Coordinates of C-alpha atoms and ligand atoms in Angstrom, one line a residue:
M1 CA 0.2 0.0 -0.4
S2 CA 1.3 3.0 -0.4
K3 CA 2.8 5.8 2.1
I4 CA 0.6 8.8 0.3
I5 CA -2.6 6.5 0.5
N6 CA -1.7 5.6 4.1
I7 CA -1.2 8.9 5.5
L8 CA -4.7 10.5 4.2
K9 CA -6.4 7.4 5.6
E10 CA -5.6 8.7 8.9
K11 CA -5.0 12.4 8.6
K12 CA -8.0 12.8 6.0
S13 CA -6.9 15.7 4.3
I14 CA -3.2 17.3 3.9
P15 CA -2.3 20.7 2.2
L16 CA -1.1 20.2 -1.5
D17 CA 3.0 21.0 0.0
Q18 CA 2.4 18.2 2.0
F19 CA 1.3 16.3 0.2
I20 CA 4.2 17.0 -2.8
N21 CA 6.9 16.5 0.1
I22 CA 5.8 13.0 1.0
V23 CA 5.5 12.0 -2.4
L24 CA 8.3 13.0 -3.4
Y25 CA 11.3 13.1 -0.5
D26 CA 9.8 11.2 2.0
K27 CA 12.8 9.1 3.5
K28 CA 11.5 6.1 1.8
F29 CA 8.8 6.1 -0.2
G30 CA 9.8 9.7 -2.0
Y31 CA 10.0 9.3 -6.1
Y32 CA 13.1 11.3 -5.7
M33 CA 14.7 9.6 -2.7
K34 CA 14.6 5.8 -4.2
N35 CA 14.9 6.7 -8.1
N36 CA 17.9 8.0 -10.5
P37 CA 14.4 10.2 -12.1
F38 CA 17.5 11.4 -15.2
G39 CA 18.0 10.5 -19.1
K40 CA 16.4 8.6 -21.9
E41 CA 15.9 5.6 -19.3
G42 CA 14.1 7.9 -16.8
D43 CA 11.1 10.2 -16.5
F44 CA 13.1 13.5 -17.5
I45 CA 16.1 15.0 -19.1
T46 CA 17.9 18.5 -17.6
S47 CA 19.5 20.7 -19.3
P48 CA 22.9 19.4 -17.9
L49 CA 22.4 16.2 -19.6
I50 CA 21.8 17.2 -22.4
S51 CA 24.8 18.7 -23.8
N52 CA 28.0 18.7 -21.6
L53 CA 28.5 22.7 -23.1
F54 CA 25.9 23.9 -20.5
G55 CA 28.2 22.8 -17.8
E56 CA 31.4 24.0 -19.5
M57 CA 30.3 27.1 -20.0
L58 CA 28.9 27.2 -16.2
A59 CA 32.4 26.8 -15.6
V60 CA 33.6 29.5 -17.3
W61 CA 31.2 32.0 -16.0
C62 CA 32.3 31.1 -12.4
V63 CA 35.9 31.5 -13.4
S64 CA 35.0 34.8 -14.6
F65 CA 33.0 35.7 -11.3
W66 CA 36.4 34.0 -9.4
E67 CA 38.5 37.1 -11.5
Y68 CA 35.5 39.7 -10.7
I69 CA 36.0 39.1 -6.6
G70 CA 39.4 39.4 -6.7
K71 CA 40.6 36.2 -7.1
P72 CA 40.2 34.6 -3.4
N73 CA 42.3 32.3 -2.4
K74 CA 39.1 30.1 -1.7
I75 CA 36.3 29.9 -3.6
L76 CA 33.2 27.3 -2.3
L77 CA 30.5 26.1 -5.3
V78 CA 27.3 25.5 -3.8
E79 CA 25.7 23.1 -6.1
L80 CA 21.8 23.2 -5.2
G81 CA 20.0 19.6 -5.7
P82 CA 22.8 17.8 -7.9
G83 CA 20.4 15.4 -9.2
D84 CA 23.0 12.1 -11.7
G85 CA 25.9 14.7 -10.6
T86 CA 26.9 15.5 -14.5
L87 CA 26.7 19.2 -13.8
C88 CA 29.6 18.4 -11.2
K89 CA 31.2 16.3 -12.5
N90 CA 31.2 18.8 -15.7
L91 CA 32.0 21.4 -13.9
L92 CA 35.1 20.7 -12.3
N93 CA 36.5 19.2 -15.6
T94 CA 36.2 21.8 -17.1
S95 CA 37.6 24.3 -14.0
K96 CA 40.6 22.4 -14.3
K97 CA 41.7 24.3 -17.2
F98 CA 42.2 26.9 -14.8
K99 CA 44.5 26.4 -12.6
D100 CA 44.8 29.0 -9.6
F101 CA 41.2 28.6 -9.7
Y102 CA 40.7 24.7 -9.9
N103 CA 43.6 25.4 -6.5
S104 CA 40.9 27.4 -4.6
L105 CA 37.9 26.0 -5.4
E106 CA 35.7 24.0 -2.8
V107 CA 33.1 22.3 -4.1
N108 CA 29.6 21.2 -1.4
L109 CA 26.6 19.3 -2.8
L110 CA 23.1 20.0 -1.2
E111 CA 21.3 16.1 -1.4
I112 CA 18.0 15.5 0.3
S113 CA 18.3 12.2 -2.1
N114 CA 20.5 8.9 -0.7
K115 CA 19.8 7.8 -3.1
L116 CA 21.4 10.4 -5.7
K117 CA 24.1 10.8 -3.3
T118 CA 25.5 7.5 -4.3
I119 CA 25.0 8.2 -7.9
Q120 CA 26.7 11.4 -7.6
K121 CA 29.6 10.2 -5.4
K122 CA 30.1 8.0 -8.0
K123 CA 30.3 9.8 -11.0
I124 CA 32.1 12.9 -9.5
N125 CA 34.7 11.2 -7.2
N126 CA 36.9 13.9 -6.3
K127 CA 38.4 15.4 -2.8
K128 CA 37.1 19.1 -3.0
V129 CA 33.5 17.9 -2.9
K130 CA 31.4 17.2 0.2
W131 CA 27.4 17.0 0.9
I132 CA 25.5 18.8 3.4
K133 CA 22.1 18.4 4.2
K134 CA 21.6 22.3 5.2
I135 CA 22.6 25.9 3.7
Q136 CA 22.9 26.8 7.5
E137 CA 26.2 24.2 7.6
I138 CA 28.1 26.8 5.1
N139 CA 30.5 28.5 7.3
Y140 CA 32.8 30.6 5.3
G141 CA 32.9 32.3 1.1
P142 CA 32.4 33.3 -0.9
V143 CA 30.1 31.2 -2.1
I144 CA 28.6 30.6 -5.6
F145 CA 25.4 29.4 -5.6
L146 CA 24.6 27.3 -8.8
G147 CA 20.7 25.7 -9.3
N148 CA 19.6 24.0 -12.3
E149 CA 15.8 22.6 -11.4
F150 CA 15.8 23.3 -8.4
F151 CA 13.5 25.5 -7.2
D152 CA 10.9 24.1 -9.6
A153 CA 11.1 20.7 -7.5
L154 CA 10.4 22.5 -4.3
P155 CA 6.6 21.7 -2.9
I156 CA 4.4 24.8 -3.1
K157 CA 0.7 25.6 -1.9
Q158 CA -2.2 26.8 -4.0
I159 CA -4.7 29.2 -2.8
Y160 CA -8.1 30.7 -4.1
K161 CA -9.8 33.7 -4.2
K162 CA -14.1 33.1 -4.4
K163 CA -16.2 35.8 -3.8
K164 CA -13.5 37.5 -1.4
L165 CA -13.0 34.2 0.5
F166 CA -9.9 32.1 0.8
F167 CA -9.3 29.0 -0.1
E168 CA -6.1 26.3 -0.1
K169 CA -5.5 23.6 -2.0
Y170 CA -5.7 20.0 -0.1
V171 CA -5.2 16.7 -1.4
A172 CA -7.8 13.8 0.0
L173 CA -9.0 10.4 -0.2
S174 CA -12.0 9.8 -2.4
N175 CA -15.2 8.7 -0.8
D176 CA -14.0 4.7 -1.5
N177 CA -10.5 5.4 -0.7
K178 CA -9.5 4.2 -4.1
K179 CA -8.5 7.4 -5.6
I180 CA -6.6 10.7 -4.8
R181 CA -8.3 13.9 -5.5
F182 CA -8.0 17.6 -4.9
L183 CA -10.5 19.7 -2.3
S184 CA -10.4 23.2 -1.4
K185 CA -10.3 24.4 2.4
K186 CA -10.6 27.8 3.8
A187 CA -7.5 29.6 4.1
D188 CA -5.7 29.7 8.0
N189 CA -5.3 34.1 8.3
N190 CA -1.7 33.7 8.9
L191 CA -1.4 31.8 5.3
I192 CA -3.4 35.0 3.5
K193 CA -1.1 37.8 5.7
R194 CA 2.2 35.8 4.3
I195 CA 0.5 35.8 0.9
Q196 CA -1.1 39.5 1.3
N197 CA 2.8 40.7 2.7
L198 CA 3.9 39.3 -0.4
N199 CA 1.6 40.9 -2.5
L200 CA 0.7 37.8 -4.3
I201 CA -2.8 38.9 -4.0
S202 CA -3.5 41.7 -7.2
N203 CA -6.8 40.6 -9.2
S204 CA -5.1 36.7 -9.5
N205 CA -7.9 34.4 -8.6
L206 CA -5.4 31.7 -8.2
I207 CA -2.0 32.0 -5.8
E208 CA 1.0 30.2 -5.9
Y209 CA 3.0 29.9 -2.9
P210 CA 6.4 28.7 -3.1
L211 CA 6.8 28.8 0.7
E212 CA 10.0 26.3 0.8
A213 CA 11.8 28.2 -1.9
I214 CA 11.6 31.3 -0.3
K215 CA 13.6 30.1 3.1
F216 CA 16.0 28.5 0.4
L217 CA 16.2 31.8 -0.5
S218 CA 16.3 33.1 2.4
S219 CA 19.3 31.4 4.1
I220 CA 21.2 31.7 1.0
A221 CA 21.4 35.7 0.9
K222 CA 21.7 35.3 4.4
K223 CA 25.1 33.2 3.5
I224 CA 26.2 36.2 0.8
N225 CA 25.2 39.1 2.7
K226 CA 28.0 37.7 5.2
F227 CA 30.9 36.0 2.7
D228 CA 30.0 37.6 0.0
G229 CA 29.6 35.3 -3.6
G230 CA 25.9 35.4 -5.5
L231 CA 23.2 32.9 -6.5
L232 CA 23.2 31.5 -10.2
T233 CA 20.2 29.9 -10.7
F234 CA 18.1 27.8 -14.5
D235 CA 14.4 27.2 -14.0
Y236 CA 11.3 26.6 -15.8
G237 CA 9.6 30.0 -14.6
Y238 CA 7.5 33.6 -15.7
T239 CA 8.4 36.8 -14.9
V240 CA 4.9 38.3 -15.9
H241 CA 2.6 37.0 -14.0
K242 CA -0.8 34.4 -14.9
S243 CA -2.9 33.3 -12.6
Q244 CA -2.8 29.8 -13.7
N245 CA -1.8 26.5 -12.1
T246 CA 1.4 25.4 -13.2
L247 CA 1.7 22.8 -11.8
Q248 CA 2.9 20.0 -13.5
S249 CA 3.9 15.5 -13.3
V250 CA 5.8 13.6 -16.0
K251 CA 6.7 10.1 -16.1
K252 CA 8.3 8.6 -18.8
H253 CA 8.9 12.0 -21.0
R254 CA 5.4 12.7 -21.1
Y255 CA 2.6 14.7 -19.1
T256 CA 0.6 12.6 -16.7
N257 CA -2.2 13.7 -13.9
I258 CA 0.1 15.0 -10.3
L259 CA -2.6 12.3 -8.7
S260 CA -2.4 9.7 -10.9
M261 CA 1.4 8.1 -9.5
P262 CA 2.3 9.1 -6.3
H263 CA 5.6 8.5 -5.6
H264 CA 6.2 7.1 -9.2
S265 CA 6.3 10.8 -11.3
D266 CA 7.4 14.4 -11.0
I267 CA 6.0 17.0 -10.2
S268 CA 7.0 20.5 -10.3
S269 CA 5.5 24.2 -11.0
H270 CA 7.2 27.2 -12.7
I271 CA 8.9 29.6 -10.9
N272 CA 7.7 33.1 -10.2
F273 CA 10.9 35.1 -11.1
K274 CA 9.1 38.6 -9.8
L275 CA 8.4 37.2 -6.4
F276 CA 12.3 35.6 -6.5
H277 CA 13.9 38.9 -7.6
K278 CA 11.2 40.1 -5.2
V279 CA 12.3 38.4 -2.1
L280 CA 16.3 38.4 -2.9
K281 CA 16.3 41.7 -3.5
K282 CA 14.4 42.4 0.7
S283 CA 16.9 40.1 1.9
N284 CA 19.9 43.4 0.3
L285 CA 21.1 41.9 -2.8
N286 CA 21.8 43.0 -6.1
V287 CA 19.5 41.4 -8.6
K288 CA 20.2 41.2 -12.2
K289 CA 17.1 41.5 -14.6
I290 CA 16.1 38.5 -15.3
I291 CA 16.5 36.5 -18.9
N292 CA 15.7 33.7 -20.8
Q293 CA 18.6 30.5 -20.6
N294 CA 19.1 31.2 -24.4
E295 CA 19.9 35.0 -23.9
F296 CA 22.2 33.7 -21.4
L297 CA 23.7 31.3 -23.2
K298 CA 24.4 32.8 -26.1
K299 CA 26.3 35.8 -23.9
I300 CA 29.0 34.0 -22.1
G301 CA 29.7 32.3 -25.5
I302 CA 28.1 29.0 -26.4
L303 CA 27.7 29.3 -29.8
E304 CA 32.1 30.2 -29.9
R305 CA 32.8 27.2 -27.8
A306 CA 30.9 25.2 -30.0
N307 CA 31.9 26.6 -33.2
V308 CA 35.8 25.8 -31.7
L309 CA 35.0 22.7 -30.8
S310 CA 33.5 21.2 -33.9
K311 CA 36.3 22.3 -36.2
K312 CA 37.9 19.0 -34.7
M313 CA 34.8 16.9 -34.8
T314 CA 33.2 14.5 -37.2
F315 CA 30.0 15.0 -39.2
K316 CA 28.0 13.0 -36.9
E317 CA 29.1 14.6 -33.8
K318 CA 29.0 17.8 -35.1
A319 CA 25.2 16.9 -36.2
N320 CA 24.7 15.5 -32.5
M321 CA 25.9 19.0 -30.8
Y322 CA 24.3 21.7 -33.0
Y323 CA 21.1 18.7 -32.2
R324 CA 21.2 19.7 -28.3
L325 CA 22.1 23.0 -28.7
K326 CA 19.0 23.6 -30.4
R327 CA 17.5 22.1 -27.0
L328 CA 19.0 24.1 -24.6
L329 CA 18.4 27.4 -26.9
D330 CA 15.9 27.5 -29.4
P331 CA 12.9 29.6 -27.7
K332 CA 10.5 26.7 -28.5
E333 CA 12.1 24.0 -26.2
M334 CA 14.4 25.1 -23.2
G335 CA 15.5 28.5 -24.5
S336 CA 12.7 30.4 -23.5
L337 CA 10.8 28.6 -21.2
F338 CA 13.8 28.6 -18.8
K339 CA 14.8 31.6 -17.0
V340 CA 18.0 32.6 -15.2
M341 CA 18.3 34.7 -12.2
F342 CA 21.9 36.2 -10.7
A343 CA 21.7 37.4 -6.8
Q344 CA 24.7 38.9 -5.7
K345 CA 26.0 41.3 -2.8
K346 CA 25.1 44.9 -2.8
N347 CA 27.9 46.5 -3.7
K348 CA 28.7 44.0 -6.7
N349 CA 27.9 44.2 -10.1
F350 CA 29.3 41.2 -11.7
S351 CA 27.2 41.2 -15.1
L352 CA 28.4 38.6 -17.6
G353 CA 25.4 37.1 -19.3
F354 CA 23.5 39.5 -18.4
Ligands
SAM401 C1 14.1 18.1 -11.0 S1 16.7 17.7 -10.0 C2 17.2 18.5 -10.9 C3 18.4 17.9 -11.0 C4 19.5 18.5 -12.0 N1 20.5 19.7 -10.6 C5 19.8 18.7 -13.6 O1 19.7 20.0 -14.1 O2 19.8 17.5 -13.4 C6 15.8 18.5 -8.4 C7 17.3 17.8 -7.6 O3 17.4 18.8 -6.4 C8 16.6 17.9 -5.3 N2 16.4 18.0 -4.3 C9 15.0 19.1 -3.8 N3 14.5 19.3 -2.3 C10 15.5 19.5 -2.0 C11 16.2 19.9 -0.7 N4 15.2 20.3 0.1 N5 17.0 19.5 0.0 C12 18.5 19.7 -1.2 N6 18.0 18.5 -2.6 C13 16.6 18.6 -2.8 C14 17.0 16.7 -5.6 O4 16.9 15.3 -5.0 C15 17.5 16.7 -7.5 O5 18.4 16.7 -7.1

C-alpha cells in the first residue's frame, strides 16, 4: 500500500505542499529517494544532461566571477540539488583548465536524496567535493550557489480566491478510498497574511505560494551577505504573472496527472521569478534582470565555443552537438521557458551573461 494513501487514510486531508513533500521526498517512498529519474531511461532530461557544453560554460562563468571578486584563495561552489551529478562533474573537469581557480575551488553539494547522493559520489569521485544537508552548514566563503531545476522541484501551496474568500488546496481520498482527489479548505489567516505581505494577491484568483523556495532564498541571501558571492539559478518560470496552475507531473517523458501515480512520477511547478526577485532584493541583494536561458548562454559564448569544438569533429559528432544545443537554445524548447536569475552582494555588479 502506498505511503501517501496510508497518510491520507489517517489524516483525512493534507495541504498540497505536504502532499508534494511526501510523494517526492518521503525518506523511504519518495520519488527522488528511490529513483534515478534523469535521462532517456528515466522520466525527464535536464540541461546538463542534454549537453556537456552547459556545464562547461557555467564553469567559465564561475571562473570569471571568481576573477571579478579578486581571485580569493578559497572559493566555495554550492550546487543546489545536483541530480545525477553530471553538472558538477562537468564543472570540475572544465575548471581543471583554469589552474589557479581550480586550486582555490571547494565544492559542496546540497542533496536530500541518499539514492542520488550515491549516484553523485560514484560519478564525481573528487576530494574537493563534500555533501551537505542544509544551507546553514556553510561557514565560509565567498560562495557561489548554483542551481538547475532545483527551485521548481520544491513543494508549493495553492490558494484560491472566491468572492473575496480564500481557500487553500488540499489533497484527500475519494469516498471509496481508492483515488486521490483535490479539496478546498478555508485558508487560515496567517497564510492569508503571508501572501498579502508578499503582494501575491493582486487580481488573481489562483495564487501559487512557494514557501519552501522562499525559505531557501532567505538562507542563501544570508550567506551571500555574510561571506560574499552570488546565486545563479536556472528554472522553468515566468516573469509576467499569470493566474494559472503551473503544477505539472511527468512520467517517462510524458505529462501525466499529478494525483494518478504518487511516488512514481515527478512533480514540479513554474517559478514566479518576479517574486524571487522581490524576496532577494528584500534580503538586500543586487538582483540582475531575469533573462531567458537562450540569451544567457549565447551571451557567455556557447555558440563560439561550439564553433571551436566543431572544427575537430566528424560530421556525425557535429550534428549531434548542434542538435543538443538547439534543445538548450530554441525558444520552442528550453530557450525561453527556462529563465536565469543572478543575485549578488549589494556592492557588487558582476554582469557577465546579463
Ligand atoms: C529536478 S532535480 C534537478 C537535478 C539537477 N540539478 C539537474 O539539472 O539535472 C531536483 C534536485 O533537487 C534535489 N532536492 C529537492 N529538494 C531538495 C532539498 N530540500 N534539499 C536538497 N536537495 C533537494 C533533488 O533530490 C534533485 O537532486
